[in-house]
CSV table of C-alpha atoms in Angstrom, one decimal:
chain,number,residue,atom,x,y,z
A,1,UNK,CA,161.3,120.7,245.0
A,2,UNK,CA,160.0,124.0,244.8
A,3,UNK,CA,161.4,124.3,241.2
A,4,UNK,CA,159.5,121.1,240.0
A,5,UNK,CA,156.3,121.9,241.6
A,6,UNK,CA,156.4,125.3,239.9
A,7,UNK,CA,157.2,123.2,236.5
A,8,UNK,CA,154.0,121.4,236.8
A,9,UNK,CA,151.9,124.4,237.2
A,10,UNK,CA,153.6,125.8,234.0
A,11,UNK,CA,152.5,122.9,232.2
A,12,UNK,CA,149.8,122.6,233.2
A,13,UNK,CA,148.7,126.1,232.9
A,14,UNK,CA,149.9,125.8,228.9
A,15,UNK,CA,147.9,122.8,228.6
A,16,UNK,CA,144.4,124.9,229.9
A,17,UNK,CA,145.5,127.9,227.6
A,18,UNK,CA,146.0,125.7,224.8
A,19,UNK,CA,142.1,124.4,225.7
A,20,UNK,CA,141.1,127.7,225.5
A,21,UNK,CA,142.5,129.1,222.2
A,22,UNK,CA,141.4,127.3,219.2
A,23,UNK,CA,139.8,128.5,215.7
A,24,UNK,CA,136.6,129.0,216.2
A,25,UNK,CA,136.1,129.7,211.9
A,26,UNK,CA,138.3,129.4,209.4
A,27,UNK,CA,138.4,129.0,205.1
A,28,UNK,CA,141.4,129.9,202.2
A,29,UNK,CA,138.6,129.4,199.5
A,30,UNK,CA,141.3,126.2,198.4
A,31,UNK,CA,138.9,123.4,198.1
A,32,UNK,CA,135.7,125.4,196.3
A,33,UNK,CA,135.2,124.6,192.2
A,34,UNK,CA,137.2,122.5,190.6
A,35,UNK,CA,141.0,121.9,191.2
A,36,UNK,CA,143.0,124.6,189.5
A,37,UNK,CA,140.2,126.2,187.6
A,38,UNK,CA,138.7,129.8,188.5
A,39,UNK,CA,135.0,130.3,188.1
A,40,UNK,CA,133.7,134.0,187.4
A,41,UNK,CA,130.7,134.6,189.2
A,42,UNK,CA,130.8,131.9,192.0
A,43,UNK,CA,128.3,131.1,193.7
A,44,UNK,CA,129.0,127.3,195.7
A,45,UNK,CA,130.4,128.5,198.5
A,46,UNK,CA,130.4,125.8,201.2
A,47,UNK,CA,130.7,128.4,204.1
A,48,UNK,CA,129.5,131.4,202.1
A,49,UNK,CA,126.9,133.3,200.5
A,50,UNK,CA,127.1,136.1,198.1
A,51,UNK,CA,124.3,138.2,199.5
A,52,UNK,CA,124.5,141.1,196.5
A,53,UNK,CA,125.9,141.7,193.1
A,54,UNK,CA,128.7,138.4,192.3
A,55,UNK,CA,132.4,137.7,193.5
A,56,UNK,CA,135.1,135.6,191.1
A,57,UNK,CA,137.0,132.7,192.4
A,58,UNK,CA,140.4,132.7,191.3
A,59,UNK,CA,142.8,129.9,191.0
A,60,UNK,CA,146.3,131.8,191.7
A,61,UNK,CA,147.8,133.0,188.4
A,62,UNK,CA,145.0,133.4,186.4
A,63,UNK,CA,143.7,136.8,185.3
A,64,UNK,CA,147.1,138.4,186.4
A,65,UNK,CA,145.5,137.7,190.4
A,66,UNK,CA,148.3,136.1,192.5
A,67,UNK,CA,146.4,134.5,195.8
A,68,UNK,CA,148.8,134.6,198.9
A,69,UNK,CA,151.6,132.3,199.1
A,70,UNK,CA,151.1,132.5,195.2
A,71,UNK,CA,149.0,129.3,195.4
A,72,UNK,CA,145.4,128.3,196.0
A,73,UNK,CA,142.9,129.9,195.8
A,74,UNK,CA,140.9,133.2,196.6
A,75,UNK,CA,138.2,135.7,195.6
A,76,UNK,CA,138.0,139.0,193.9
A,77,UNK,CA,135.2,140.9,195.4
A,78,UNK,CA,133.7,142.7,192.8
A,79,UNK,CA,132.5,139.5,190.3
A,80,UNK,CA,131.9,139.7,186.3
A,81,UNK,CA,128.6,141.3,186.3
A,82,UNK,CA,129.5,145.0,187.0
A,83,UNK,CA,127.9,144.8,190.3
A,84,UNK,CA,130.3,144.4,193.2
A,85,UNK,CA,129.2,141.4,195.3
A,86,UNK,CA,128.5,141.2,199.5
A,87,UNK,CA,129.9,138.0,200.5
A,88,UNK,CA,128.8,136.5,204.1
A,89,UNK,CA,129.9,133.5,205.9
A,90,UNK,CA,127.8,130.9,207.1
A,91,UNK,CA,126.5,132.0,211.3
A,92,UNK,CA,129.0,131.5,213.4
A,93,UNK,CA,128.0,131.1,217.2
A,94,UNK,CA,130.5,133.0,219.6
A,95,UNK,CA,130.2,132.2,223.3
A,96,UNK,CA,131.2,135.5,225.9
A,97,UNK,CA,135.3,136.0,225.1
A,98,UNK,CA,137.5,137.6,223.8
A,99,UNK,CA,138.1,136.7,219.6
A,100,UNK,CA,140.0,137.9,216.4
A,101,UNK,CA,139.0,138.4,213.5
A,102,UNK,CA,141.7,137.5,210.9
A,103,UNK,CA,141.9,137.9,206.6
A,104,UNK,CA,144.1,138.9,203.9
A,105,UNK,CA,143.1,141.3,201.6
A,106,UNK,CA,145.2,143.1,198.7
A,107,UNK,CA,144.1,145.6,195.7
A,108,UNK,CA,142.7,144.2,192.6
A,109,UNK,CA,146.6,143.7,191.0
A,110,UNK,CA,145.4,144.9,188.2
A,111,UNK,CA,146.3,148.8,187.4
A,112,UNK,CA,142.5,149.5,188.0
A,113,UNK,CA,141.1,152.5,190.4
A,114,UNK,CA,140.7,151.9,193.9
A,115,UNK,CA,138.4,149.9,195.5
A,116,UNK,CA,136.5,150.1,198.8
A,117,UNK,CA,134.7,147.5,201.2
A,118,UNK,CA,133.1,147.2,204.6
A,119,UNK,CA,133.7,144.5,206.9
A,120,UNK,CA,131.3,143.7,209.5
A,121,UNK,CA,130.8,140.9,212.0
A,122,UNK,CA,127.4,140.9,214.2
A,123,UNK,CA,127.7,144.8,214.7
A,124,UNK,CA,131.6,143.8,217.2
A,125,UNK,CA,133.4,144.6,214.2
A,126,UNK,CA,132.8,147.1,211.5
A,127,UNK,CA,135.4,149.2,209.4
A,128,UNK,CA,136.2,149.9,205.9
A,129,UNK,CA,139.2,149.8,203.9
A,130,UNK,CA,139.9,151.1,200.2
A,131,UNK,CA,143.1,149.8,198.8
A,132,UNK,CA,144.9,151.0,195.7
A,133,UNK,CA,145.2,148.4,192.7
A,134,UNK,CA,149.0,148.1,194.1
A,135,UNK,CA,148.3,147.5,197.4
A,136,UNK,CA,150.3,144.2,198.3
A,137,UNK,CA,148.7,141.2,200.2
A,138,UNK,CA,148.2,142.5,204.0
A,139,UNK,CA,147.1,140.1,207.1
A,140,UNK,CA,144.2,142.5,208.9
A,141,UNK,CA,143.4,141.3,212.4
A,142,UNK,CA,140.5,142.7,214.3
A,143,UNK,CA,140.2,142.2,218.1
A,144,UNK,CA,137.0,142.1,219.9
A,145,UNK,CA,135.2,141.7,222.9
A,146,UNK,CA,131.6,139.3,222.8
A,147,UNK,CA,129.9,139.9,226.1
A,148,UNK,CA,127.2,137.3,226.1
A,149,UNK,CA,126.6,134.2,223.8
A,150,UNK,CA,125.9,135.1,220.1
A,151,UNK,CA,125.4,133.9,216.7
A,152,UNK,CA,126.6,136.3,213.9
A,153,UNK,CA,128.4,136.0,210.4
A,154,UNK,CA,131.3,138.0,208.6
A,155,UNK,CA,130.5,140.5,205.3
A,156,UNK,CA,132.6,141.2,203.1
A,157,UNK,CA,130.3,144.0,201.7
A,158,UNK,CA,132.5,145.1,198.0
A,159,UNK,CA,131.5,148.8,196.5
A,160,UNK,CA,132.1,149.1,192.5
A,161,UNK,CA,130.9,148.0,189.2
A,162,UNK,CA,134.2,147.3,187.1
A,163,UNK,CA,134.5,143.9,187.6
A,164,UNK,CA,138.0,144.4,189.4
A,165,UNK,CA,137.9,144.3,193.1
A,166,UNK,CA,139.6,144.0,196.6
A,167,UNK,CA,141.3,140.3,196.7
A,168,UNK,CA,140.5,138.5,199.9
A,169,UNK,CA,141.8,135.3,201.2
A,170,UNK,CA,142.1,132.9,204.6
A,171,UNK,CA,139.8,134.4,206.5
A,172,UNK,CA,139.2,133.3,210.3
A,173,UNK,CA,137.9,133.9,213.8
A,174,UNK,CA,139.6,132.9,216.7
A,175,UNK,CA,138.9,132.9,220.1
A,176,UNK,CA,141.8,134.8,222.1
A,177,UNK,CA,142.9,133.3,225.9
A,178,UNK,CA,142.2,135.8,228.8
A,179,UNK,CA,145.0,138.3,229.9
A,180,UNK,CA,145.0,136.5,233.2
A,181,UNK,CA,145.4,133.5,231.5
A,182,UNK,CA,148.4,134.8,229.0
A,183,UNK,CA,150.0,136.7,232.3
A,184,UNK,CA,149.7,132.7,234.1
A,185,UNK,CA,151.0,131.1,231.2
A,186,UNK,CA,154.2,134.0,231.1
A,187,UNK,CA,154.7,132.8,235.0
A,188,UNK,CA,154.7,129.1,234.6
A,189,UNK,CA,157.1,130.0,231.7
A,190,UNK,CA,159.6,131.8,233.5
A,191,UNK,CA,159.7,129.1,236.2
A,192,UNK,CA,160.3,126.6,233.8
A,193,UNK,CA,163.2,128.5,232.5
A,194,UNK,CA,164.7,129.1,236.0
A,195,UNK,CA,164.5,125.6,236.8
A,196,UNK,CA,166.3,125.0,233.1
A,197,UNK,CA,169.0,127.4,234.7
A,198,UNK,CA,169.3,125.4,238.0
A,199,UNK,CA,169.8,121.8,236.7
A,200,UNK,CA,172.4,123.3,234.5
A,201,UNK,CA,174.2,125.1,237.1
């Protein structure tokens, strides 16, 4: 009896963490221009805007630029007009929590020097990265902490005037469940799989 009551509270304690997580942004560039073209010097974003200087969107294979997965879609920071670009998303409102910041990013994949960028998001998040033109796709993920209810936006902020830049795709922010609420989750778990053992025994 014990057993199944503990169940319950396992499932139901994945069913509040589940609640809690969730995307809170999200975009692989995939559905901006027109399907399976690349446009230099983009500037349509649906949840973008290129603040400075201009960005490319590729379509995956052209210009010697694979996008990850080798499909889709994704952007070459430092656009067609030698003047890298600033790229910001559109505001994104973050309620106190805990949230990840989550992109892709690899060198320009095209033999050039290497290229540098700041990434910001409303003053929680703010680091640089150079890459070398070799530097295969990567999957960054940035951790932070919003203490009371915010709005904000993410910059992709591209230094450089060669017209070959950083590569960045699927970029997101998601909110993270609370440590208490991962350690309660691990608990109902664990009686789940005890009472998995019993009815087996």
């Amino acid at each position: 009896m014990k057993l199944k009551m503990l169940s319950s509270f396992a499932l139901a304690a994945a069913i509040s963490t589940g609640a809690q997580a969730g995307v809170i942004f999200q975009d692989n560039f995939d559905a901006e221009g027109s399907a399976g073209t690349s446009t230099l010097n983009y500037n349509s974003f649906a949840n973008w805007t290129v603040a400075t200087g201009t960005v490319d969107l590729i379509d995956s294979g052209d210009y010697s630029i694979d996008c990850v997965g080798g499909t889709g879609k994704c952007v070459d920071l430092d656009g067609s007009t030698r003047s890298a670009g600033t790229l910001n998303s559109s505001s994104i409102a973050l309620s106190a929590g805990i949230y990840s910041l989550m992109f892709d990013i690899s060198g320009n994949q095209r033999g050039s020097a290497d290229d540098s960028m700041i990434v910001t998001l409303a003053g929680l998040v703010n680091e640089s990265f150079t890459l070398s033109a070799n530097d295969p796709w990567q999957t960054v993920i940035r951790t932070f902490t919003v203490a009371a209810n915010i709005n904000g936006f993410i910059s992709f902020n591209h230094s450089g005037r060669d017209n070959i830049g950083i590569v960045l795709d699927n970029v997101s922010v998601v909110a993270v469940p609370e440590p208490g609420t991962l350690a309660l989750l691990g608990l109902g778990l664990a009686g789940l799989g005890a009472a998995r053992r019993r009815q087996k025994a």
